Amino acid sequence: MARLAALPLAITVVALGMQAAPAAAQNAGAAQTQQTAAATPARTLRVAQAARLTGDIHVDGRFDEPAWAAAPATGDFTQSWPRPGNPATERTEVRVLYDDEALYVGVRAFDAHPDSVASQLARRDVTGIFSDWIHVLVDSYHDRRSGFRFSVNPHGVKKDVLHSNDTNEDLNWDAVWEVGTAIDSAGWTAEYRIPFSQLRFGPVPAGTPRTWGLQVQRDVARRQERDSWSPWTQQSGGYVSSAGDLAGIVDVPMPHRLEVMPYVSSRLTSDPGVGRAGDPFFQHNDFAASAGADVKAGLPGGLTLTGTINPDFGQVEVDPAVVNLSAFETFFPEKRPFFVEGADAFTFGQVRVGPTYGFQQFFYSRRIGASPHGFVPDARFVEQPEQTTIVGAAKVSGKAGPWTVGVLEALTAEERARFATFSDERGRAVVEPWTNFLVGRVRRDIGTAGNTVVGAMATSTNRVLDDTLLAGFMRSRANTAGVDFEHLWADRQWALSGFVAGTSIAGEADAISLAQLSSARYFQRPDADYLEFDPSRTSLNGYMAEVALQKSGALNGSIDLRTVSPGFELNDIGFQGRTDYRSATLGVGYSRDRAGKTFRSWNAFFGQNNAWNHGGDYIWSSFFWNAGMTLNNFWSAGMFGELDPGVTTDRLTRGGPLARTPTSWALGTWGNSDTRKVVSADWNVTWVGDAAGGKNWSAYAGVAYRPTPSVRISFGPSVWWGLETRQFVQTVPDPAFTPTYGARYVFAELRQTQVSADTRIDWTFTRDLTLQLYAQPFVSAGRFTRFKQLNAAGTGSFGVFGRDLGSICYDADEQVYTADPAGDCSAAETTSSGAFPIFNPDFNFRSLRGNAVLRWEYRPGSTLYFVWQQERSGAEPFGDFRFGRDVGAIFDQPSRNVFVIKASYWLSR
């Protein structure tokens, strides 16, 4: 039921796309503004005038300097929700000043009930808290596609967001800026000072007025209302493109942008060393220190150079535990600051479309600095590095005229593992080679309205494979290249987008053989005459192409066509699951975002997708729907469902012949309570079944508690139970068994129970001093029974050992089954020559992962971290689940603790 993973995307029909309703023009503005307005005749742009500052501004939120009174005021906000286009229920007033160094924005948020202004103290960049907000978006490139948003709540909590491609937003971008807030008898205020060094713009001739995009928005939490200065609704086709204009900025010198942030870090790892008796490399307490630096420098034309030397990411939250029984790698999102900030500049292959078949990411930055891929064979003890050292990385990103540029290069070091053999010989073995990663991305705007964009991307991974063991399974070279486009029209309600890309990998024959045999492609499939496994190959090439047509607005939908060739390979620097498919997807929906007597908003969506491999086999069919609503009491709920008719599968036997999938179905519901309350909850429940008797269900219930304005506690337990009737176990060669081409494909019924609970505590002492705690207890138990084999290729028929064919026996001491397709395994003298072992795959895995991060921004841009990470894990060779026993056993596992102190200091000129 792979389609379920994409359903929440369709449930949330609300996109950041926005459409500005017509508004009266204010001030003619500069020639640039007039040209842009002429290019987008569907609406009239609002224009605000900036005044040059005379005197000084003390950023405290009080507006008591004479310069503020001299600045032109603008207002007349309209609702974005709950009643789009209606006048705002409270008045908001905006004034803008500037000098040679910074932009100053003053926002007065009038409120008839200032004692009802909602404000919560929280960490920077927080989302989902009950609070009023003011958002200021500056499109300093004035390209109608990118911008810098600076948000603040009445407590002075900051949020800065980098916007790109009109609708994308990056919360990981951090700028250095000032803001002061105050609550008074008239409402509340926000007084901004945004240094020009934190914006991006190119040079203009002396005396030429600059025109930038400007949007100011206000959130009124108690009404769940958003008001916008430049009209915008949730059903529009864009966000940055909905901004008005800021005119009147003249003779601003180009800022000298140079920021250096050196850091020092110390790390203590305390490990109990269970199972490492006699290990000569083990230390119970291991101390290490490091130092490095991050650098940002302004380049001509509005580009920025960002570099890092010997980066340290000790403050990053740990990944959750997973048990993956599939043939494909688990995807984890990037969390490291250097890579997440500005990551959208490197995105490629993301067309405007709803849920589709398959998933790929052309640049997956977690490949850089990942755990070493190599191993040391025939060693008794091994000390292997946990991560590959990133010697240095640099990227150039930004916009120069109509060109958007992103170039990233990173170098990772050769890693060696220390080992001791059984004869006590010691040495070092290379487990990761020197590797260079290069990513280049360009996009060009066509026209002045930003409605048409064409682009290209290229990536390269090169490894120094002097070690023969590594050369046997790692590629020496991997390249990717592609072009893409996007065209918007009808006030960005319609979008046509697409791309075409190719990949090429090279290496020794053994390494390319592994690529051919991998789960992404399975060239060895015996009944796939269109595929050819060639063990002598030293290279492999492939392609991918996609085109999509999307309609946004109240009536919305999309059509998507995609093709991926068998030889396509991204995993050296990107991420992909399977290749070898062609897919077609159709989706249509309707959403209403205007509040009525009962509903604040509601939406419904229906979709259908299909996929075929390049041999013409029909490998996927799915019908799915969902509907959601938000009531006027601020509760939300929805349902979703799916029907997947039985089709052919070319992945079930993991390199073997085709089989058939049974028809399957799913039904689920989700909801959340009023998040304005001190206690709020959210939940979802899903049930899945199939015609072969497989079934699973999952349930999640989360509770958030806000005992004070500075503390937020969330607890989200979940449980998943499943019966999989066709869980792959192993392949057994048997030349005499011709129905499946000379091999037996062994499966089992798997009963699995999984329980976890994500717990978070956010404690904000001041807006610059925060404590975050995260913990995830996790248990997963799986029991394999009714071992069986596929009876014939291309069917869904299975024979159960000991019932339908032969016999099966179990040796509890050795923990191994013996399956005999034609004899009696209980009597050694009658066991046939075709008998084979199945090692007991039952498992019971327990884990606790968590960390605590104390973050203090002791001066603007400079941060001190105190970090504690703990991990407990263990496994038992039985598959039954008992809640009390297994959850309690989590805390009986030995703990590994890591303590980190990291200090950085921000320097700028």
Coordinates of C-alpha atoms in Angstrom, one line a residue, residues 417-716:
A417 CA 39.4 1.2 10.5
R418 CA 41.8 -0.4 13.0
F419 CA 41.5 -4.2 13.3
A420 CA 42.9 -7.1 15.2
T421 CA 42.8 -10.7 13.7
F422 CA 42.1 -13.9 15.6
S423 CA 45.9 -14.4 15.7
D424 CA 46.2 -10.9 17.3
E425 CA 47.7 -9.3 14.2
R426 CA 46.8 -5.6 14.0
G427 CA 46.5 -3.2 11.2
R428 CA 44.5 -0.5 9.4
A429 CA 42.2 -1.0 6.5
V430 CA 40.6 1.6 4.2
V431 CA 36.8 1.6 4.7
E432 CA 36.0 4.9 2.8
P433 CA 38.0 6.5 0.0
W434 CA 38.7 10.1 -0.7
T435 CA 35.6 11.4 -2.4
N436 CA 34.7 14.6 -4.1
F437 CA 31.0 15.7 -4.5
L438 CA 30.0 18.4 -6.9
V439 CA 26.5 19.8 -7.5
G440 CA 25.6 22.6 -10.0
R441 CA 22.2 24.1 -10.5
V442 CA 21.1 27.1 -12.6
R443 CA 17.7 28.5 -13.4
R444 CA 16.8 31.4 -15.7
D445 CA 13.7 33.5 -15.5
I446 CA 12.1 34.3 -18.9
G447 CA 10.3 37.6 -18.9
T448 CA 9.7 40.1 -16.1
A449 CA 6.8 38.4 -14.3
G450 CA 8.7 35.2 -13.3
N451 CA 6.1 33.0 -14.9
T452 CA 8.5 31.0 -17.0
V453 CA 11.7 29.4 -15.8
V454 CA 14.1 27.1 -17.5
G455 CA 17.0 25.4 -15.7
A456 CA 19.7 22.7 -15.7
M457 CA 21.5 20.6 -13.1
A458 CA 24.6 18.5 -13.1
T459 CA 26.2 16.4 -10.3
S460 CA 29.5 14.5 -10.1
T461 CA 30.8 12.0 -7.5
N462 CA 34.4 10.9 -7.9
R463 CA 36.2 8.4 -5.6
V464 CA 39.9 7.5 -5.3
L465 CA 39.6 3.7 -5.2
D466 CA 43.1 2.5 -4.7
D467 CA 41.9 -0.2 -2.3
T468 CA 40.9 -3.3 -4.2
L469 CA 38.2 -4.4 -1.7
L470 CA 36.4 -1.0 -2.0
A471 CA 36.8 -1.0 -5.8
G472 CA 34.9 -4.3 -5.9
F473 CA 31.6 -2.7 -4.6
M474 CA 31.9 1.1 -4.9
R475 CA 31.6 3.1 -8.1
S476 CA 34.6 5.2 -9.0
R477 CA 32.5 7.8 -10.9
A478 CA 28.8 8.8 -11.0
N479 CA 27.4 11.7 -13.0
T480 CA 24.0 13.2 -13.4
A481 CA 22.8 15.9 -15.9
G482 CA 19.3 17.3 -16.6
V483 CA 17.2 20.2 -17.8
D484 CA 13.8 21.3 -16.5
F485 CA 11.2 24.0 -17.1
E486 CA 8.1 25.5 -15.6
H487 CA 5.5 27.8 -17.2
L488 CA 2.7 29.5 -15.2
W489 CA -0.3 31.4 -16.6
A490 CA -3.8 32.6 -15.7
D491 CA -2.5 34.4 -12.6
R492 CA -0.4 31.3 -11.8
Q493 CA -3.5 29.1 -11.5
W494 CA -2.2 26.8 -14.2
A495 CA 1.3 25.3 -14.3
L496 CA 3.1 23.1 -16.9
S497 CA 6.4 21.7 -15.6
G498 CA 8.7 18.9 -16.4
F499 CA 12.3 17.7 -16.8
V500 CA 14.5 15.2 -18.4
A501 CA 17.7 13.8 -16.9
G502 CA 20.4 11.2 -17.5
T503 CA 22.8 9.3 -15.2
S504 CA 26.1 7.5 -15.8
I505 CA 28.1 5.4 -13.4
A506 CA 31.5 3.7 -13.9
G507 CA 33.8 1.4 -12.0
E508 CA 35.2 -2.0 -11.9
A509 CA 33.1 -4.9 -13.3
D510 CA 32.2 -6.2 -9.8
A511 CA 30.9 -2.8 -8.7
I512 CA 28.8 -2.4 -11.8
S513 CA 27.5 -5.9 -11.5
L514 CA 26.2 -5.0 -8.0
A515 CA 24.4 -2.0 -9.5
Q516 CA 22.8 -4.3 -12.1
L517 CA 21.7 -6.8 -9.4
S518 CA 20.5 -4.2 -6.9
S519 CA 16.9 -3.9 -5.7
A520 CA 16.5 -0.8 -7.9
R521 CA 16.6 -2.8 -11.1
Y522 CA 17.2 -6.6 -10.8
F523 CA 18.7 -7.2 -14.2
Q524 CA 19.0 -10.9 -13.2
R525 CA 15.2 -11.5 -13.4
P526 CA 14.9 -14.7 -15.4
D527 CA 11.7 -13.8 -17.2
A528 CA 12.6 -10.2 -18.2
D529 CA 13.8 -10.6 -21.8
Y530 CA 14.2 -6.8 -22.1
L531 CA 16.9 -6.7 -19.4
E532 CA 20.4 -8.1 -19.8
F533 CA 22.8 -8.7 -16.9
D534 CA 26.3 -8.3 -18.2
P535 CA 29.0 -9.1 -15.6
S536 CA 31.7 -7.6 -17.8
R537 CA 30.2 -4.1 -17.8
T538 CA 32.2 -1.2 -16.4
S539 CA 29.6 1.5 -16.8
L540 CA 25.8 1.9 -16.7
N541 CA 23.6 4.7 -18.1
G542 CA 20.0 5.6 -17.7
Y543 CA 17.4 8.4 -18.1
M544 CA 14.3 9.8 -16.4
A545 CA 11.7 12.2 -17.8
E546 CA 8.5 13.7 -16.4
V547 CA 5.9 16.2 -17.4
A548 CA 2.9 17.5 -15.4
L549 CA 0.0 19.9 -15.9
Q550 CA -1.5 21.3 -12.7
K551 CA -4.5 23.5 -11.9
S552 CA -4.6 25.2 -8.5
G553 CA -7.5 27.2 -6.9
A554 CA -10.9 26.0 -5.7
L555 CA -11.1 23.4 -8.4
N556 CA -7.7 21.8 -8.5
G557 CA -6.0 18.8 -10.0
S558 CA -3.1 17.5 -12.0
I559 CA -2.0 15.1 -14.7
D560 CA 1.5 13.5 -14.6
L561 CA 3.5 11.3 -16.9
R562 CA 6.8 9.8 -15.9
T563 CA 9.4 7.3 -17.3
V564 CA 12.5 5.9 -15.6
S565 CA 14.8 3.6 -17.5
P566 CA 16.2 0.5 -15.9
G567 CA 19.8 1.8 -15.9
F568 CA 19.0 5.1 -14.1
E569 CA 21.1 5.5 -10.9
L570 CA 21.1 8.4 -8.4
N571 CA 22.2 6.8 -5.2
D572 CA 25.8 8.0 -5.2
I573 CA 24.7 11.6 -4.5
G574 CA 20.9 11.3 -4.7
F575 CA 18.2 9.0 -3.4
Q576 CA 15.9 6.6 -5.3
G577 CA 14.1 3.4 -4.7
R578 CA 13.2 1.4 -7.8
T579 CA 13.8 2.3 -11.5
D580 CA 12.4 0.6 -14.6
Y581 CA 8.8 2.1 -14.7
R582 CA 6.5 4.3 -16.6
S583 CA 3.6 5.9 -14.7
A584 CA 0.5 8.0 -15.4
T585 CA -1.4 9.8 -12.6
L586 CA -4.6 11.8 -12.6
G587 CA -6.0 13.7 -9.7
V588 CA -8.8 16.2 -9.2
G589 CA -10.1 18.0 -6.1
Y590 CA -12.1 20.9 -4.8
S591 CA -11.4 23.1 -1.8
R592 CA -13.4 25.9 -0.1
D593 CA -11.5 28.2 2.1
R594 CA -14.2 30.7 3.0
A595 CA -15.8 30.2 6.5
G596 CA -19.5 29.5 6.6
K597 CA -22.0 28.6 9.3
T598 CA -20.3 25.3 10.2
F599 CA -17.0 25.0 8.3
R600 CA -14.1 27.3 8.2
S601 CA -12.8 25.3 5.2
W602 CA -13.2 21.9 3.6
N603 CA -11.6 20.0 0.7
A604 CA -11.9 16.7 -1.2
F605 CA -9.6 14.9 -3.6
F606 CA -9.7 11.9 -5.8
G607 CA -6.8 10.3 -7.7
Q608 CA -5.8 7.3 -9.8
N609 CA -2.4 6.2 -10.9
N610 CA -0.9 3.4 -12.9
A611 CA 2.6 2.1 -13.6
W612 CA 4.2 -0.4 -16.1
N613 CA 7.8 -1.6 -16.3
H614 CA 9.7 -1.2 -19.5
G615 CA 8.8 -4.8 -20.5
G616 CA 5.1 -3.8 -20.5
D617 CA 4.1 -5.6 -17.3
Y618 CA 1.3 -3.7 -15.4
I619 CA 3.0 -3.3 -12.0
W620 CA 0.8 -0.8 -10.1
S621 CA -2.8 0.4 -10.1
S622 CA -4.4 2.5 -7.4
F623 CA -7.5 4.5 -6.8
F624 CA -7.4 6.9 -3.8
W625 CA -9.5 9.7 -2.2
N626 CA -9.4 11.9 0.8
A627 CA -11.5 14.6 2.3
G628 CA -10.9 17.1 5.2
M629 CA -12.6 19.9 7.0
T630 CA -12.0 22.5 9.7
L631 CA -14.9 23.4 11.8
N632 CA -15.6 26.9 13.2
N633 CA -14.6 25.6 16.7
F634 CA -11.1 25.1 15.2
W635 CA -11.3 21.3 15.3
S636 CA -10.2 19.5 12.1
A637 CA -10.9 16.0 10.8
G638 CA -10.7 14.0 7.6
M639 CA -10.8 10.5 6.0
F640 CA -9.0 8.8 3.3
G641 CA -9.3 5.5 1.4
E642 CA -7.6 3.5 -1.3
L643 CA -8.3 0.5 -3.6
D644 CA -5.4 -1.2 -5.3
P645 CA -6.5 -3.9 -7.8
G646 CA -4.3 -6.9 -8.1
V647 CA -1.5 -6.6 -10.7
T648 CA 1.8 -8.1 -11.6
T649 CA 4.8 -7.4 -9.3
D650 CA 8.4 -7.6 -10.5
R651 CA 9.9 -6.9 -7.0
L652 CA 8.3 -9.5 -4.7
T653 CA 10.8 -12.2 -5.5
R654 CA 13.8 -9.8 -5.2
G655 CA 15.5 -10.7 -8.5
G656 CA 13.3 -13.7 -9.3
P657 CA 10.4 -14.0 -11.7
L658 CA 7.2 -12.1 -11.8
A659 CA 4.4 -12.8 -9.4
R660 CA 0.9 -11.5 -8.7
T661 CA -0.3 -9.1 -6.0
P662 CA -3.7 -9.5 -4.4
T663 CA -6.3 -6.7 -4.5
S664 CA -5.8 -4.5 -1.4
W665 CA -7.7 -1.7 0.2
A666 CA -7.2 0.9 3.0
L667 CA -9.3 3.2 5.1
G668 CA -8.2 5.8 7.6
T669 CA -9.2 8.9 9.5
W670 CA -7.3 11.7 11.2
G671 CA -8.1 14.8 13.2
N672 CA -6.9 17.4 15.7
S673 CA -8.5 19.5 18.3
D674 CA -8.3 23.3 18.8
T675 CA -4.6 24.1 19.1
R676 CA -5.3 27.4 20.8
K677 CA -6.1 25.5 24.0
V678 CA -3.6 24.7 26.8
V679 CA -4.1 21.0 26.0
S680 CA -4.6 19.9 22.4
A681 CA -4.6 16.5 20.6
D682 CA -4.1 15.0 17.2
W683 CA -4.7 11.5 16.0
N684 CA -4.9 9.1 13.0
V685 CA -6.0 5.6 12.5
T686 CA -5.4 3.4 9.4
W687 CA -6.6 0.0 8.5
V688 CA -5.3 -2.0 5.5
G689 CA -6.3 -5.4 4.1
D690 CA -5.8 -7.6 1.0
A691 CA -7.5 -10.5 -0.7
A692 CA -4.8 -12.9 0.4
G693 CA -5.5 -12.4 4.1
G694 CA -2.9 -9.8 4.8
K695 CA -3.9 -7.0 7.1
N696 CA -2.5 -4.3 9.3
W697 CA -3.7 -1.4 11.3
S698 CA -2.0 1.6 13.0
A699 CA -3.0 4.1 15.5
Y700 CA -1.4 7.3 16.7
A701 CA -2.6 9.7 19.4
G702 CA -0.6 12.8 20.3
V703 CA -1.1 15.2 23.1
A704 CA 0.4 18.7 23.5
Y705 CA 0.4 20.5 26.8
R706 CA 1.3 24.1 27.3
P707 CA 1.4 24.6 31.1
T708 CA 3.1 28.1 30.8
P709 CA 3.8 30.4 27.9
S710 CA 7.4 29.2 27.9
V711 CA 6.9 25.4 28.2
R712 CA 5.5 23.0 25.7
I713 CA 5.3 19.2 26.2
S714 CA 4.2 16.8 23.5
F715 CA 3.7 13.0 23.8
G716 CA 2.9 10.9 20.7

